[in-house]
Coordinates of C-alpha atoms in Angstrom, one line a residue:
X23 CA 11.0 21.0 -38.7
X24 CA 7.2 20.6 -37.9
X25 CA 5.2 24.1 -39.1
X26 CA 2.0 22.1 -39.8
X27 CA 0.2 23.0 -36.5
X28 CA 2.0 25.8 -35.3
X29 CA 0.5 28.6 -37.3
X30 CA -3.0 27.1 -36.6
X31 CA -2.6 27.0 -32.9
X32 CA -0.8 30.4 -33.0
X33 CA -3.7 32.2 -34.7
X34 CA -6.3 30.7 -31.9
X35 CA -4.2 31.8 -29.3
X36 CA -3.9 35.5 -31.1
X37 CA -7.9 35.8 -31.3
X38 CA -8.4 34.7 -28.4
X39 CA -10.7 31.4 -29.1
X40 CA -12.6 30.5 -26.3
X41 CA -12.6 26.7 -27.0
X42 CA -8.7 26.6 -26.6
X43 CA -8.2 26.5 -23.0
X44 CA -5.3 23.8 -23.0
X45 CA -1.7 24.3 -25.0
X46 CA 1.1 21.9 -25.1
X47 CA 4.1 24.2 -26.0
X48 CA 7.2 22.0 -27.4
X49 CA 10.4 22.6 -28.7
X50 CA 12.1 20.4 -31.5
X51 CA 15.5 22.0 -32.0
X52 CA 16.0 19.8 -35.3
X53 CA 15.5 16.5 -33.4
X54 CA 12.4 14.0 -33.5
X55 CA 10.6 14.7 -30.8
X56 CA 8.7 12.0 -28.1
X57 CA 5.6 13.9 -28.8
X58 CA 4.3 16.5 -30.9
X59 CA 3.0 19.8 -29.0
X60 CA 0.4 21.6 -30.0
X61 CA 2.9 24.7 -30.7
X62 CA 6.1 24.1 -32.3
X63 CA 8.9 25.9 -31.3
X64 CA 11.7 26.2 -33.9
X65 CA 13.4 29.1 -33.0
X66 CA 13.4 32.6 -31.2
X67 CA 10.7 34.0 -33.7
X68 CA 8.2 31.6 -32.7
X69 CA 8.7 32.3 -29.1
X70 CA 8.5 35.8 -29.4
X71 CA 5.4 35.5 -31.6
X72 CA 4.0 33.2 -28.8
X73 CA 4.8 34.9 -25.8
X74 CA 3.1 38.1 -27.4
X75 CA -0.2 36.4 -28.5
X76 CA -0.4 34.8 -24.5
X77 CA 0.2 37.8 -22.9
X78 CA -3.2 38.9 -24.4
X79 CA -5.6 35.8 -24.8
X80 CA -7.5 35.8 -21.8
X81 CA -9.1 32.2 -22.1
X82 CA -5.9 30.0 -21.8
X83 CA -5.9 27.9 -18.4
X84 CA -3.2 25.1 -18.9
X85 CA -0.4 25.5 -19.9
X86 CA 2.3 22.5 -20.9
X87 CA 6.3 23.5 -21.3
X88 CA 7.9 21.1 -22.9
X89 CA 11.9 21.4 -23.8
X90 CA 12.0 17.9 -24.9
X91 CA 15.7 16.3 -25.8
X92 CA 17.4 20.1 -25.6
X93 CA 16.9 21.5 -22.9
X94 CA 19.3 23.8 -22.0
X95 CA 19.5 24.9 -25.8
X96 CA 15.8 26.0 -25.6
X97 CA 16.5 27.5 -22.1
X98 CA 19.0 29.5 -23.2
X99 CA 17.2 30.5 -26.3
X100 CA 14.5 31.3 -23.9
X101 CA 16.5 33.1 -21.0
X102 CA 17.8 35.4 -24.3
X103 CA 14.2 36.3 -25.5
X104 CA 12.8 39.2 -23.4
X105 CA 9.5 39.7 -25.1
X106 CA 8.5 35.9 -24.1
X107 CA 9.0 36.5 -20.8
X108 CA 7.2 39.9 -20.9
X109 CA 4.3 38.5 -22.8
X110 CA 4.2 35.5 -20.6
X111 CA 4.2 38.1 -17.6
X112 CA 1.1 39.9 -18.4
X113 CA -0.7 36.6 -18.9
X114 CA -3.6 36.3 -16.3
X115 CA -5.8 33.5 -17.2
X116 CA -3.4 30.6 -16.8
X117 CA -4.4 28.7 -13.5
X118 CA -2.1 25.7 -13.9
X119 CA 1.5 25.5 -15.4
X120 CA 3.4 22.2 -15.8
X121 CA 6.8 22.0 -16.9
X122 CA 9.2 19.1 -18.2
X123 CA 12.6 18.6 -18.6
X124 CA 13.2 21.8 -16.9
X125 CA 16.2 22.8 -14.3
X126 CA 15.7 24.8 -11.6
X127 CA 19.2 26.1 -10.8
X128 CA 19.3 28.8 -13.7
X129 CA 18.1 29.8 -16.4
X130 CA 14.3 29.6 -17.8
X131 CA 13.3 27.4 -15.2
X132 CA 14.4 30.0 -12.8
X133 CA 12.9 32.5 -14.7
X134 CA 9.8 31.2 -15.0
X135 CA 9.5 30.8 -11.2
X136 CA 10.7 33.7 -9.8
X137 CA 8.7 36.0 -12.7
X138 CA 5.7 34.2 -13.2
X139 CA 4.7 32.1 -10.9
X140 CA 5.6 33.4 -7.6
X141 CA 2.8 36.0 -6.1
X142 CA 0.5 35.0 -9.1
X143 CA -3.1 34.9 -7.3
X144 CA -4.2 33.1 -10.7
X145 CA -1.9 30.4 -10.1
X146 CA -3.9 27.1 -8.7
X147 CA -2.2 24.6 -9.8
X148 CA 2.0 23.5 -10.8
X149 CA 3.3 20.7 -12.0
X150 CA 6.9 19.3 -12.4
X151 CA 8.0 16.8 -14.7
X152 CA 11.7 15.1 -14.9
X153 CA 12.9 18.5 -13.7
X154 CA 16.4 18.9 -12.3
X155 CA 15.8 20.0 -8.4
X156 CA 19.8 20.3 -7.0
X157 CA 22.5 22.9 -6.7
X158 CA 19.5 24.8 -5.0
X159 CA 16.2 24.3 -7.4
X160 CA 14.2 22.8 -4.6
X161 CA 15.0 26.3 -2.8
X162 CA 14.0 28.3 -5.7
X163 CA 11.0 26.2 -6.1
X164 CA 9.6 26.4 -2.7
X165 CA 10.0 30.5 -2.9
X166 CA 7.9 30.5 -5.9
X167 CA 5.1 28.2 -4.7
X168 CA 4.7 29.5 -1.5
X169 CA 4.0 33.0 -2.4
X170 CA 0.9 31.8 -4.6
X171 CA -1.7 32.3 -2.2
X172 CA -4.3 30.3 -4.5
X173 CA -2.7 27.3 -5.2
X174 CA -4.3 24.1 -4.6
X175 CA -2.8 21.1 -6.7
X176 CA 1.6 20.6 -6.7
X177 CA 2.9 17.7 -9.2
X178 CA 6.4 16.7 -8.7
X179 CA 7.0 13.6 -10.7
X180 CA 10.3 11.7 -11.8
X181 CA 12.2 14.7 -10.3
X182 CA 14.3 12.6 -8.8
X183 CA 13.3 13.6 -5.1
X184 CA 15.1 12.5 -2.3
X185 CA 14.8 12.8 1.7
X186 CA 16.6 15.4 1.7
X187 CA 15.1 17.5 -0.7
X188 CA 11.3 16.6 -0.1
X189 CA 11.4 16.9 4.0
X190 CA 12.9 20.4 3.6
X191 CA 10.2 21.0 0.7
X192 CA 7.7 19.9 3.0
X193 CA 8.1 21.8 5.8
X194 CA 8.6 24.7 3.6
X195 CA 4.8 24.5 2.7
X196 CA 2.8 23.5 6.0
X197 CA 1.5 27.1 5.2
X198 CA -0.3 26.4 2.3
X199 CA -3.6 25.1 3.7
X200 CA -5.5 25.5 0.3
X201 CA -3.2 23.0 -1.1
X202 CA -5.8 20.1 -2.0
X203 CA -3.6 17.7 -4.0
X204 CA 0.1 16.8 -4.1
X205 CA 1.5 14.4 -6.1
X206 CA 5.0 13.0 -5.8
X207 CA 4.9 9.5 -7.8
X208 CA 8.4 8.5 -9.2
X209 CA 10.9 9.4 -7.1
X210 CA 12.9 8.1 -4.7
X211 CA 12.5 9.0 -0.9
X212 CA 11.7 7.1 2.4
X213 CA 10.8 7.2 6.0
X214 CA 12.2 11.1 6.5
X215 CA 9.9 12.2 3.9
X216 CA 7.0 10.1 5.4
X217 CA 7.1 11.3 8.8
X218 CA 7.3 15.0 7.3
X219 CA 3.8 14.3 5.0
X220 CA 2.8 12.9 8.6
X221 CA 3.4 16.3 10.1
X222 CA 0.9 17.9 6.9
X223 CA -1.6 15.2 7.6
X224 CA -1.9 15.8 11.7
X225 CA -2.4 19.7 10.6
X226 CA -5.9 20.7 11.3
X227 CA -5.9 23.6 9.3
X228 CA -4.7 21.1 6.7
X229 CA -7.0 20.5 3.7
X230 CA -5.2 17.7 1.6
X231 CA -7.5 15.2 0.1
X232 CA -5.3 12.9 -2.2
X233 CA -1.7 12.2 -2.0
X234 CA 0.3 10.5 -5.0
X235 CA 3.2 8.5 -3.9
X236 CA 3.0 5.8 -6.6
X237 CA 6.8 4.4 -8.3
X238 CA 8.8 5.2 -4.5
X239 CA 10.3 2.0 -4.3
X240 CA 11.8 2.5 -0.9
X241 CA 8.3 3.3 0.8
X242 CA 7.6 0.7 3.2
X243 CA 6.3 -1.2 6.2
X244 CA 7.7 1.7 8.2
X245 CA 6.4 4.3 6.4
X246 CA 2.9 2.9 6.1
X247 CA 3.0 3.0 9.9
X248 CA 3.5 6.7 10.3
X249 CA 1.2 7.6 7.9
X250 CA -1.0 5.6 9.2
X251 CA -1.1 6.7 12.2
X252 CA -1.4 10.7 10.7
X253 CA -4.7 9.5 9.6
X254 CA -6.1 8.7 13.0
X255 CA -6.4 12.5 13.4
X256 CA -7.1 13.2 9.5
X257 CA -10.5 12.9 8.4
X258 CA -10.1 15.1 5.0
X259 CA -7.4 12.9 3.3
X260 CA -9.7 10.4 0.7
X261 CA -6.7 9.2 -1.6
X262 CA -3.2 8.2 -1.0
X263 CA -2.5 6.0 -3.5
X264 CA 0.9 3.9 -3.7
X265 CA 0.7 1.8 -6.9
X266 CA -1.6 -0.2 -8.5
X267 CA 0.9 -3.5 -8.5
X268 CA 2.2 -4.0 -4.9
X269 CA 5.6 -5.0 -6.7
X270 CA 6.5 -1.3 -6.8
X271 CA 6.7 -0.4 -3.0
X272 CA 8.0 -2.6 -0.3
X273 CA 4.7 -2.5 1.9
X274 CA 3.9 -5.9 3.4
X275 CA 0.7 -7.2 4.6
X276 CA 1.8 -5.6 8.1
X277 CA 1.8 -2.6 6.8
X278 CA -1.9 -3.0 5.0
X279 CA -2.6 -4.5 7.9
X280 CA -2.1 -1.2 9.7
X281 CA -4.3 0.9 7.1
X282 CA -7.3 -1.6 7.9
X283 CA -6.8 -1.0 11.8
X284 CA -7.5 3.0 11.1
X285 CA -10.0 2.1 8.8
X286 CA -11.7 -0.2 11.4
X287 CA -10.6 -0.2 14.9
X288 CA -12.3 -3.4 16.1
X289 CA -11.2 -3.6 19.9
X290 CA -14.4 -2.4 20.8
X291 CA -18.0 -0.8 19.0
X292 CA -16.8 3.0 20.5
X293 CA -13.6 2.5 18.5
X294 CA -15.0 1.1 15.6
X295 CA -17.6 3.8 15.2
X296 CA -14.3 6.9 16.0
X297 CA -12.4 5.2 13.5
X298 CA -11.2 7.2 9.9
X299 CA -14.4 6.5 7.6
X300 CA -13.0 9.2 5.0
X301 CA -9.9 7.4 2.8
X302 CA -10.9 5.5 0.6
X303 CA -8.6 4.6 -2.0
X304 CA -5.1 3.6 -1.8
X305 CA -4.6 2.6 -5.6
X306 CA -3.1 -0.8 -4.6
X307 CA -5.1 -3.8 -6.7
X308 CA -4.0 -6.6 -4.7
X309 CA -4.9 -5.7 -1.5
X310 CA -6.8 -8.2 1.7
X311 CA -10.6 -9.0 1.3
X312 CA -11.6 -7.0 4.7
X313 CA -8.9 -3.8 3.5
X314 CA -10.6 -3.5 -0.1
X315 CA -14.2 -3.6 1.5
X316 CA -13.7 -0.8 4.4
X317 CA -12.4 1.1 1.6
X318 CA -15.5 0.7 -0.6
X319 CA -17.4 1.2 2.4
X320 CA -15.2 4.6 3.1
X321 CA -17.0 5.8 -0.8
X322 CA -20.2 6.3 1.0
X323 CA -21.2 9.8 1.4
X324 CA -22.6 9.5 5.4
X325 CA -20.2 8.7 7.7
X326 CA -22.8 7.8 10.1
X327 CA -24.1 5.1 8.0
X328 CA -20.2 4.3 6.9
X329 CA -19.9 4.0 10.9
X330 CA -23.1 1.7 11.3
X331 CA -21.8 -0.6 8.7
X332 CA -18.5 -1.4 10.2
X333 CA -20.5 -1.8 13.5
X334 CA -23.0 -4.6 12.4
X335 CA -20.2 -6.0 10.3
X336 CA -17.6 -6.0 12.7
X337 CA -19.2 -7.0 15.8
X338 CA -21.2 -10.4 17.0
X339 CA -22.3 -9.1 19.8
X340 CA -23.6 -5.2 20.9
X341 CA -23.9 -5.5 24.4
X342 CA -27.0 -3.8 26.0
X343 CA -26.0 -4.0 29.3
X344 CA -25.3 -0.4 29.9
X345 CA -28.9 0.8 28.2
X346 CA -31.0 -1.9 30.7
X347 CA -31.1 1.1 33.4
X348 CA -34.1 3.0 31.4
X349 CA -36.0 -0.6 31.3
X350 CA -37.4 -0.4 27.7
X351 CA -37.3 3.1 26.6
X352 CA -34.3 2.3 25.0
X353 CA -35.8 -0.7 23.2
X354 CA -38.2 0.7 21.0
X355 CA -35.1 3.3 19.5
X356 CA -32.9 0.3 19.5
X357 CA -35.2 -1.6 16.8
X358 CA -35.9 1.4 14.9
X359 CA -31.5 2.0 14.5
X360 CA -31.6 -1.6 13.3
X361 CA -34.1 -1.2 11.1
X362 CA -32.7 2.2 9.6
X363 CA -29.7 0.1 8.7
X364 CA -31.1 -1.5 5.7
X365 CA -32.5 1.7 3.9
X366 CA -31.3 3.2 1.6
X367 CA -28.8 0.2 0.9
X368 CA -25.4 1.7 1.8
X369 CA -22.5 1.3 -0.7
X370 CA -21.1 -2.2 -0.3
X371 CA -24.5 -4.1 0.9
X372 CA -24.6 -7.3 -0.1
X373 CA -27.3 -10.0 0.8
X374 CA -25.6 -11.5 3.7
X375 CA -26.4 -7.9 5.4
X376 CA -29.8 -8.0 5.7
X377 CA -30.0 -11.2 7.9
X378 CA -26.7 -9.9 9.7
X379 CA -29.1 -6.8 10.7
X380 CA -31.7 -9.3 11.8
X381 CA -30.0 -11.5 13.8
X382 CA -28.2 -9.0 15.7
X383 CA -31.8 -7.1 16.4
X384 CA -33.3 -10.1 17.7
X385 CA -30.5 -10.7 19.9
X386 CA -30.7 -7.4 21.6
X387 CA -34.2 -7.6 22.1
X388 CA -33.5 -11.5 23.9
X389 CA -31.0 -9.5 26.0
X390 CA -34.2 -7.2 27.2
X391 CA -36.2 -10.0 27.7
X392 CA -33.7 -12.1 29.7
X393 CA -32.7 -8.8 31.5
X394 CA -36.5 -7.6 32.3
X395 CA -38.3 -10.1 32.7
X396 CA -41.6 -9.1 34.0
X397 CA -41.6 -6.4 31.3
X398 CA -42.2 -8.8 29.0
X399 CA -45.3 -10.6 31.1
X400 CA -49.2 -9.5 30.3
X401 CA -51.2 -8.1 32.9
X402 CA -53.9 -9.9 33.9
X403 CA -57.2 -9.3 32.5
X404 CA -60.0 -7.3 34.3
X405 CA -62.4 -10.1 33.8
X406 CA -60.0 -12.5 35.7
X407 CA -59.5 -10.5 38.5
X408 CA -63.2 -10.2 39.2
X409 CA -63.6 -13.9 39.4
X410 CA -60.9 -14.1 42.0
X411 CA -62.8 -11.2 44.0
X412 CA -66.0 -13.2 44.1
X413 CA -64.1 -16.0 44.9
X414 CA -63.0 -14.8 48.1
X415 CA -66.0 -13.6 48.8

């Protein structure tokens, strides 16, 4: 038994304290728990007494479930306790709800979803952890979440997700275009579930900006490629981040190799400056020189500048050949857009850019010069041409 805490944490959630805003609610069932929540369940007294004070605090806005070792006893305990639910029913000022250890198929899982969670406007953000998902609690799930027409951020980690499960989860929630984060580290799916993110990513009404797929040790050279090739037409995503030691997923410098060809499309200056200047982190530590710099370039804020960068970095040679038509109108902008490359300093300038600016400026100025000649030649002087008038005369 732990009562310590519990009747401290209680009595802030029953007045209401406005500086507790986050509660971890565990139960211990007479075992040591992993962790310590902030409120202890022991039995159905304390969950009644809980669910009553939440149902009227009004400054609560994350909430933790934790059923630790004993699960389904708490469930059931849980599933039997009708002023909980009520109390957790009325609650309006949760905006994100994570549970662990939970299943889905019955019981206060099920509950939870189906009573709380679905068609709650408050609801931003859920979050799933080592939570059974078969015999139909991806279907219940995906009910619940997408019928909350606020939510933003979905967590579904070590839930022991599969293609089969996660492809039909997400197609289930291509509607959800406020969704801004979705996390789905620790599991276990492939290619099918990659080419179904693919299908979120090449949404336009899509709005995701980071994607978790760390621990998915089947993800591959394959799948890099389709997601890579989602982001040639995604410029909101910033993060997909795969692991932070490359020993965790099967990617292959092919498949980085990929990510740095959307990053930086070098076959010619148009490409480079339409390429995806927007990711800019893919949680890998190990990554290629040139793959680690476009994606500290990516961290600037001006995608023109981000652009320019790539350009002058990227290319030897910007040919002027098509500008030579206006004679030297052009030239005069030309220096000036060289010259606006060095300030402000964008993110990733290094010394070496400076004298990269200047040698590439001075060669499109030789390639006026050499292009228009005569341009470049002095007029004669007045004086000069009155000598060769009396001269003649």
């Amino acid at each position: 038994m732990y009562p310590a805490t519990s009747p401290i944490k209680l009595s802030r959630v029953q007045r209401n304290d406005p500086t507790l805003t986050e509660l971890d609610l565990a139960y211990i069932g007479g075992f040591t728990p992993e962790k310590v929540g902030d409120y202890l369940i022991n039995d159905s007294t304390d969950l009644t007494m809980f669910g009553e004070a939440i149902g009227t605090n009004t400054n609560l806005r994350r909430l933790i479930i934790s059923t630790m070792c004993v699960a389904q006893e708490f469930a059931d305990m849980a599933a039997n306790n009708g002023a909980f639910f009520e109390g957790f029913k009325r609650s309006t000022s949760i905006r994100e709800l994570c549970l662990e250890r939970c299943d889905f198929s019955g019981g206060m899982g099920r509950d939870i979803l189906n009573g709380f969670v679905a068609n709650n406007s408050n609801i931003t953000g859920i979050g799933l952890k080592e939570c059974a998902l078969g015999n139909g609690g991806a279907t219940i799930l995906l009910s619940a979440v997408t019928r909350c027409t606020n939510l933003e951020d979905i967590m579904l980690a070590g839930c022991d997700i599969d293609d089969d499960i996660l492809v039909g989860f997400v197609q289930g929630i291509r509607g959800l275009h406020q969704l801004r984060t979705l996390d789905l580290h620790w599991n276990n799916f492939g290619r099918a579930s990659c080419e179904a993110l693919a299908t979120l990513l090449q949404d336009p009404n899509g709005n995701l900006t980071w994607i978790g797929l760390e621990k998915n040790r089947t993800i591959d050279d394959n799948c890099a490629t389709v997601l890579t090739n989602s982001l040639k037409v995604n410029c909101k995503l910033e993060s997909l981040c795969f692991s932070f030691s490359s020993n965790n997923i099967a990617i292959t410098d092919n498949g980085w190799d990929a990510f740095s060809q959307v990053l930086c499309n070098t076959s010619n200056v148009n490409a480079t400056y339409l390429s995806n200047h927007t990711p800019n982190n893919l949680n890998v530590g190990n990554l290629t020189t040139n793959l680690l710099s476009l994606l500290e370039l990516n961290g600037g804020t001006n995608n023109n500048q981000i652009a320019t960068q790539k350009i002058l970095r990227h290319h030897t040679h910007l040919d002027m050949e098509p500008f030579l038509e206006w004679d030297l109108k052009v030239l005069p902008l030309a220096v000036s857009w060289f010259d606006r490359r060095l300030f402000p300093k964008p993110r990733g300038y290094s010394q070496n850019n400076k004298s990269n600016v200047d040698a590439k400026k001075l060669s499109t100025i030789y390639q006026f010069v050499i292009a228009l000649p005569m341009m470049f030649v002095p007029p004669p002087s007045k004086e000069t041409n009155k000598r060769k008038i009396g001269e003649v005369s």
